[in-house]
XYZ file of N, CA and C in Angstrom:
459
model
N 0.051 -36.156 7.577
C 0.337 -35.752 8.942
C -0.294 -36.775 9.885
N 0.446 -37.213 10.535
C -0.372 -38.303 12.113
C -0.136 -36.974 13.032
N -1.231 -37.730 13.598
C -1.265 -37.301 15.431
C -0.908 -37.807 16.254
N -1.022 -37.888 17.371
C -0.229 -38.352 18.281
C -0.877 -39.658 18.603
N -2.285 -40.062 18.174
C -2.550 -41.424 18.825
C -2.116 -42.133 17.789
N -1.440 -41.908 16.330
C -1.513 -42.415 14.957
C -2.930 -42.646 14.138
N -4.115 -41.835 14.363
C -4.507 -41.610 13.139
C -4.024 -40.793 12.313
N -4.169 -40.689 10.949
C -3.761 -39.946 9.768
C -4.635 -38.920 9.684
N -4.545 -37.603 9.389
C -4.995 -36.199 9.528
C -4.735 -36.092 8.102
N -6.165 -35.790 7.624
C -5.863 -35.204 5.953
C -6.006 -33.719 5.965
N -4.784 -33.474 5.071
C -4.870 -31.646 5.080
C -4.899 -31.754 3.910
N -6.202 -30.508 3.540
C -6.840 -30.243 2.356
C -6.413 -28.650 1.836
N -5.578 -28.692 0.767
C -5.204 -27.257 0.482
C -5.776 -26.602 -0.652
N -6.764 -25.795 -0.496
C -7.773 -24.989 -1.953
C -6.344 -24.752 -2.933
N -6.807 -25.904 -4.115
C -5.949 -25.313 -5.188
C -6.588 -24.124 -5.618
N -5.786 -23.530 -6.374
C -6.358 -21.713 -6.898
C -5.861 -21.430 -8.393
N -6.008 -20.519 -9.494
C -5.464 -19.983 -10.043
C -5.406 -18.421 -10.102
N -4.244 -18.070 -9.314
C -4.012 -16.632 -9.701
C -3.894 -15.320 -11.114
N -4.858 -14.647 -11.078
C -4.743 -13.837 -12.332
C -3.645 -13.042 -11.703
N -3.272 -12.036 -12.658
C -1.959 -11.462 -12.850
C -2.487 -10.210 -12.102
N -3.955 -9.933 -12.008
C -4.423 -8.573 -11.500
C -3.772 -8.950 -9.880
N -3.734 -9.710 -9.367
C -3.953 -9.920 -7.840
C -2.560 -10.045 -7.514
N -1.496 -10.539 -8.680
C 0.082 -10.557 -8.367
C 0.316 -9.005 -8.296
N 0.236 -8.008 -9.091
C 0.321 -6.449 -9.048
C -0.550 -5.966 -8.376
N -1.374 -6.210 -7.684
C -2.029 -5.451 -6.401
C -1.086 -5.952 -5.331
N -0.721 -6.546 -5.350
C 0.108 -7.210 -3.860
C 1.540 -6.655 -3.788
N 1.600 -6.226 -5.218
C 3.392 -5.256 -5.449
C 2.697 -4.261 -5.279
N 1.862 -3.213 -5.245
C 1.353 -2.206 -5.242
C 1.033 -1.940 -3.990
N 0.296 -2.600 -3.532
C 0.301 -2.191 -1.984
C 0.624 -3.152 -0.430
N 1.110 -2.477 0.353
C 1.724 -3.126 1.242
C 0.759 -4.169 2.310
N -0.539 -4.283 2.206
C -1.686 -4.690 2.891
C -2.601 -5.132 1.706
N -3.280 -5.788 2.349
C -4.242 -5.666 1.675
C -4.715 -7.466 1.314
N -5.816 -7.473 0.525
C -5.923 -9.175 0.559
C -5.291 -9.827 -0.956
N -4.674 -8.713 -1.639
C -4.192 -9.372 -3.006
C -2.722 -10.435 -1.709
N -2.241 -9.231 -1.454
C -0.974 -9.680 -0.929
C -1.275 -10.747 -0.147
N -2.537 -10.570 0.982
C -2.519 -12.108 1.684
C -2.590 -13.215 0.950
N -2.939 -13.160 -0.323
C -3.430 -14.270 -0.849
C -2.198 -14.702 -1.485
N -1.381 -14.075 -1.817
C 0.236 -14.604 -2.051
C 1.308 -14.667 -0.687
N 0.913 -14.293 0.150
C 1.238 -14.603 1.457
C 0.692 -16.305 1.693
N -0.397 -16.466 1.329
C -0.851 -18.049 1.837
C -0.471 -18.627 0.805
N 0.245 -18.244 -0.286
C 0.452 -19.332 -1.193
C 1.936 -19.690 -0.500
N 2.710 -19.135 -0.326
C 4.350 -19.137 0.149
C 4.153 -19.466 1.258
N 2.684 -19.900 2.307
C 2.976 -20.473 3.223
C 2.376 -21.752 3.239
N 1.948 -22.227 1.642
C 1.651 -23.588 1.467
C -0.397 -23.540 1.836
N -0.795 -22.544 2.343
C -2.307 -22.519 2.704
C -2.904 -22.580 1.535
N -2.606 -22.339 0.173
C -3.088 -22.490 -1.219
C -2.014 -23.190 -2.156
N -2.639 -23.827 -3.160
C -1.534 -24.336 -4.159
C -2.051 -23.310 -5.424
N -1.200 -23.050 -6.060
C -1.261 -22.021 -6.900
C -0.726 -22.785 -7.817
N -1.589 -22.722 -9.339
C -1.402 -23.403 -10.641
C -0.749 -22.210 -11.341
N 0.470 -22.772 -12.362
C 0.621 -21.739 -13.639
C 0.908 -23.019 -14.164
N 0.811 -22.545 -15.587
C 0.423 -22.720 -17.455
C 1.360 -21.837 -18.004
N 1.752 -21.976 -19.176
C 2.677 -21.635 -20.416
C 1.836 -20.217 -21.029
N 0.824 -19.892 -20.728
C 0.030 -18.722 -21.034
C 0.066 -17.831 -19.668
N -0.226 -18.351 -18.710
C -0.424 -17.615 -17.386
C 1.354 -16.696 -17.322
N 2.144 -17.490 -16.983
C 3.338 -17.292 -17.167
C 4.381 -16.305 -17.642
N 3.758 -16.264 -19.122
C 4.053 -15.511 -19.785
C 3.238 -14.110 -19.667
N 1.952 -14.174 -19.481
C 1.006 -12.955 -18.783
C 2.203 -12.576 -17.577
N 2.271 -13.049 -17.021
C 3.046 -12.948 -15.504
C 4.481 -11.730 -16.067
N 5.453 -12.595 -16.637
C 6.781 -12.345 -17.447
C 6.163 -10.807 -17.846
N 5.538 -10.450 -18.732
C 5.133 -9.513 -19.222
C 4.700 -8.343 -18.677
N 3.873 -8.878 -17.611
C 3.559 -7.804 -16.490
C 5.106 -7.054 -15.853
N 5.631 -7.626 -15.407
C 6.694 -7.716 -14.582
C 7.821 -6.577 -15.305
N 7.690 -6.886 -16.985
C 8.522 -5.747 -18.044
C 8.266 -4.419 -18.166
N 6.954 -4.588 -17.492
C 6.614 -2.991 -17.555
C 6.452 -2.377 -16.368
N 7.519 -1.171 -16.886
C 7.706 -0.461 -15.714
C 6.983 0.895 -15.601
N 5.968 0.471 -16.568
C 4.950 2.011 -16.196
C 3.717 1.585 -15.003
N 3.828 0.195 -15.180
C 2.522 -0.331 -14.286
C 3.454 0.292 -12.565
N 4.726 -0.179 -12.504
C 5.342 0.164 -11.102
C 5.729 1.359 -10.840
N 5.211 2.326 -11.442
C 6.037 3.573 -10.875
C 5.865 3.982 -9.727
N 4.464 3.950 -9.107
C 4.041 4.301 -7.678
C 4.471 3.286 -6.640
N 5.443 2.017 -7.181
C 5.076 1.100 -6.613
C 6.495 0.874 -5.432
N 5.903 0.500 -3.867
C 6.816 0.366 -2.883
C 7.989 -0.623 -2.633
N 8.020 -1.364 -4.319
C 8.859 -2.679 -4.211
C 9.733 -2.481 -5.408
N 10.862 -2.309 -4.872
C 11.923 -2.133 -6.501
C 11.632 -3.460 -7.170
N 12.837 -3.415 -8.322
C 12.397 -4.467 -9.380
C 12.899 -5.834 -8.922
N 14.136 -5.366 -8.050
C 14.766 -6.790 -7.206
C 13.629 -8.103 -6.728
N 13.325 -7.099 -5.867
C 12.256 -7.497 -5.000
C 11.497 -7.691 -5.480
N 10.365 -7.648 -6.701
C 9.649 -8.095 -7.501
C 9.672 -8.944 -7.958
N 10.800 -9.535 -9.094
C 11.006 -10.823 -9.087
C 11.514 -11.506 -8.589
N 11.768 -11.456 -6.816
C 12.357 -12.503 -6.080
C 10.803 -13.259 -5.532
N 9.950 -12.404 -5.523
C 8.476 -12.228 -4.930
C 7.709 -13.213 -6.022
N 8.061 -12.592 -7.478
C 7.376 -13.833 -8.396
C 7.973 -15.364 -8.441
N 9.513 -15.152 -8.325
C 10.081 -16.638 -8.394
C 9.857 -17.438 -6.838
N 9.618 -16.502 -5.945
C 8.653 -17.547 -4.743
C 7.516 -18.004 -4.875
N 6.712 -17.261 -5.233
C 5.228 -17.470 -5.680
C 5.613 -18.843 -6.913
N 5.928 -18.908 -7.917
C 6.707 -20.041 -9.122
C 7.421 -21.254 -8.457
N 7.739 -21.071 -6.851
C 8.334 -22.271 -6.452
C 7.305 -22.966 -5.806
N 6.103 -22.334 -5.619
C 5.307 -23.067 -4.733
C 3.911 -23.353 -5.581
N 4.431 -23.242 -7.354
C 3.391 -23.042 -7.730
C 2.918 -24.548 -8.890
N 2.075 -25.445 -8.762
C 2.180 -26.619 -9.338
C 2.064 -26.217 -11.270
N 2.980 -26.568 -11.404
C 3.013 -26.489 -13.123
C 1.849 -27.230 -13.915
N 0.786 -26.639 -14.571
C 0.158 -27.410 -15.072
C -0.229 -27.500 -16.725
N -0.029 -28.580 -17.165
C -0.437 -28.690 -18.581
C -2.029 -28.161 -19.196
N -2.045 -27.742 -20.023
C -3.554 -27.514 -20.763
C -3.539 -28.454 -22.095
N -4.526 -29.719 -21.744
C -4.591 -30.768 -22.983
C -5.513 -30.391 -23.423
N -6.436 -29.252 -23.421
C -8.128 -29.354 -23.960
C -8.218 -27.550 -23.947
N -8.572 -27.203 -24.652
C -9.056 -25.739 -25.359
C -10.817 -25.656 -24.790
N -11.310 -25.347 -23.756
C -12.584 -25.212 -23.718
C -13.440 -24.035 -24.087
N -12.606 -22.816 -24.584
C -13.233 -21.814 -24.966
C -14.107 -21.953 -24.605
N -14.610 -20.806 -23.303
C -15.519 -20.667 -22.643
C -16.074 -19.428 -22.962
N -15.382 -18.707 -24.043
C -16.520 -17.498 -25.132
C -16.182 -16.440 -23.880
N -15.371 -16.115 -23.113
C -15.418 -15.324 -21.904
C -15.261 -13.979 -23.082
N -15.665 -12.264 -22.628
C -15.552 -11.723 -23.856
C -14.022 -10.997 -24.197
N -13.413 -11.137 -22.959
C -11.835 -11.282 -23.401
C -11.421 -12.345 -23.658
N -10.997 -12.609 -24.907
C -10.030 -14.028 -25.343
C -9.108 -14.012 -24.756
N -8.692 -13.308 -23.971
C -7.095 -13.352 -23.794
C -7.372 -14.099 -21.826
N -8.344 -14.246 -21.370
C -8.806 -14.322 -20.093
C -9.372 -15.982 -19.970
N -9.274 -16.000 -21.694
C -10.036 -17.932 -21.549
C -8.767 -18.520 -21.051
N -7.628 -18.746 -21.287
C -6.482 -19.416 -20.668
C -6.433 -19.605 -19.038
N -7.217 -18.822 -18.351
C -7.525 -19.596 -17.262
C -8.467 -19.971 -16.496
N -9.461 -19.627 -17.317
C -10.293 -21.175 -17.028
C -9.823 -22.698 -17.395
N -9.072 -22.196 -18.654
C -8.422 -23.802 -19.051
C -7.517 -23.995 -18.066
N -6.826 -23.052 -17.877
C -5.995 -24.130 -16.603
C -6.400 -24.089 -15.315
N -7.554 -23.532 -14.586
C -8.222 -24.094 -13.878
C -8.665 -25.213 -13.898
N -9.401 -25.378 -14.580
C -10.315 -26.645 -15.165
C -9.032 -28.223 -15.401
N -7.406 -27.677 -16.290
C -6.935 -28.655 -16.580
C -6.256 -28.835 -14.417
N -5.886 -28.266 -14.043
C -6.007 -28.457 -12.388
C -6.909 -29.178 -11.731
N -7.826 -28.805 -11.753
C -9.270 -29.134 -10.981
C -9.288 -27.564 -9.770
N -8.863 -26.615 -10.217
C -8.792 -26.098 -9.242
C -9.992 -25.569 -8.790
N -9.706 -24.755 -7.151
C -11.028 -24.763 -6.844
C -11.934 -23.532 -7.009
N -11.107 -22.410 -7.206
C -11.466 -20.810 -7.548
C -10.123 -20.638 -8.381
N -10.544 -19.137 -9.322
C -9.782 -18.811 -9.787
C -10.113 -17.176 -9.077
N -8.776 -16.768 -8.622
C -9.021 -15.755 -7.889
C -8.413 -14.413 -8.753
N -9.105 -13.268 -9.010
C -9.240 -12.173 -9.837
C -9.568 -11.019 -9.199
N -9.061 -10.127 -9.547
C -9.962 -8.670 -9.409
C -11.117 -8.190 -10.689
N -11.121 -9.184 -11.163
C -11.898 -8.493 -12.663
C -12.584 -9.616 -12.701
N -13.612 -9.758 -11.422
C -14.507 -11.203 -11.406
C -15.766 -11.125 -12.551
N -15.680 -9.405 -12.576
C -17.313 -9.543 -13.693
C -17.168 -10.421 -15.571
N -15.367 -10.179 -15.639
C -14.935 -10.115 -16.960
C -14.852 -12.221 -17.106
N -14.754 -12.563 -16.028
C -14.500 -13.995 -15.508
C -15.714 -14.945 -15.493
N -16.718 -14.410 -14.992
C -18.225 -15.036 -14.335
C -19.434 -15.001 -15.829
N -18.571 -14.620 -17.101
C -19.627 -14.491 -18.137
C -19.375 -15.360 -19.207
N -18.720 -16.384 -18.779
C -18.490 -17.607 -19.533
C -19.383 -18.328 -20.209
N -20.069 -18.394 -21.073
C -21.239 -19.457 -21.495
C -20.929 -20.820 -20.739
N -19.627 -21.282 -20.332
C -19.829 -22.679 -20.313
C -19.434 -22.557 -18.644
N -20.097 -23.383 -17.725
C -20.182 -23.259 -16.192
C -19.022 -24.722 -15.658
N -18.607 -24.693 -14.885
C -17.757 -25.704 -14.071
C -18.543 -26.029 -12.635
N -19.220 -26.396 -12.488
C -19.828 -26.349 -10.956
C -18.726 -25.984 -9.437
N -17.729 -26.303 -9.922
C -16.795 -26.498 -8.729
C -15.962 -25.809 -9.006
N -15.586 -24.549 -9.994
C -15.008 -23.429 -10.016
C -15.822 -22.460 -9.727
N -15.237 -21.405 -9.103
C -15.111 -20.473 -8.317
C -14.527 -19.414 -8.673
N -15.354 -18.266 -9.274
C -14.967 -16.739 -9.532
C -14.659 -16.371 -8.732
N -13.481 -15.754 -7.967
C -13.846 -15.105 -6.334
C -12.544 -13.776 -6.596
N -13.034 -12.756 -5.606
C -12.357 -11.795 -5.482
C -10.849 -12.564 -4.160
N -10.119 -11.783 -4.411
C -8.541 -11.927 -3.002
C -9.686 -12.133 -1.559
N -10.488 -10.742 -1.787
C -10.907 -10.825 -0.046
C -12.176 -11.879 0.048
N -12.833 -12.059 -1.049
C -13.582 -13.326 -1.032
C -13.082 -14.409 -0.562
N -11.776 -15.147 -1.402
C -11.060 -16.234 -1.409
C -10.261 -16.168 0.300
N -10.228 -15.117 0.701
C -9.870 -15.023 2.460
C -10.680 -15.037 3.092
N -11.986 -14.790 3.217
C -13.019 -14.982 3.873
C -13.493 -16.643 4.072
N -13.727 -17.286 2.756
C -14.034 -18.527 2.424
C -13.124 -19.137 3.216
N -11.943 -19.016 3.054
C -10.746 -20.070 4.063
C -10.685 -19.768 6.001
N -11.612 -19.063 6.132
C -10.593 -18.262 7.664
C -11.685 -19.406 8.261
């Protein structure tokens, strides 16, 4: 971006990785900071990483329709909501397995693709299950939706 005298303006956008908890809080309720935080991804204020594991977490969620029964967004609208979130979302490879011993195995896949990103938080509702990693990243970031909105405002 220039300005008007022609210096160059660097815009810095917090890459992120979204867990799947914070995509179904944001179908679940009509407010709230899961949803802002997929609100700023579709408006480019975050770059949002998926992986070949994340993805498929994602896909899976989305099949079950016991998680949506209460929920204010038919199925249309659900996956028009995920394939926006997927267009704005940088595809990223995982070359390195860091098993970070987190005590769900199924939860190490994104730290790896945090880490294969560089991203800068990985944003969760289940920060306690996230933050017990034996192995630390200095520059990742456990953070809750309303954390990760606070930090940016």
């Amino acid at each position: 971006m220039f300005l008007s005298d022609g210096i160059c303006a660097i815009i810095s956008v917090m890459i992120i990785v979204i867990d799947t908890s914070v995509f179904v809080g944001a179908l679940l309720s009509a407010d709230g900071a899961n949803r802002e935080v997929c609100r700023r991804c579709l408006l480019g204020q975050f770059q949002p990483l998926m992986g070949t594991a994340l993805l498929a977490e994602y896909e899976d969620l989305l099949g079950r329709e016991s998680l949506f029964v209460h929920c204010p967004v038919d199925v249309q609208a659900r996956i028009e909501l995920f394939e926006a979130l997927m267009s704005v979302a940088k595809w990223t490879k995982i070359y390195y397995g860091w098993r970070p011993n987190l005590r769900d195995e199924g939860d190490n896949h994104l730290v790896e693709l945090a880490v294969a990103g560089v991203a800068g938080a990985i944003v969760t509702n289940n920060v306690r299950d996230l933050e017990r990693g034996e192995l630390r990243f200095p520059w990742l970031r456990i953070l809750t939706p309303a954390e990760l909105i606070q930090r940016s405002s």
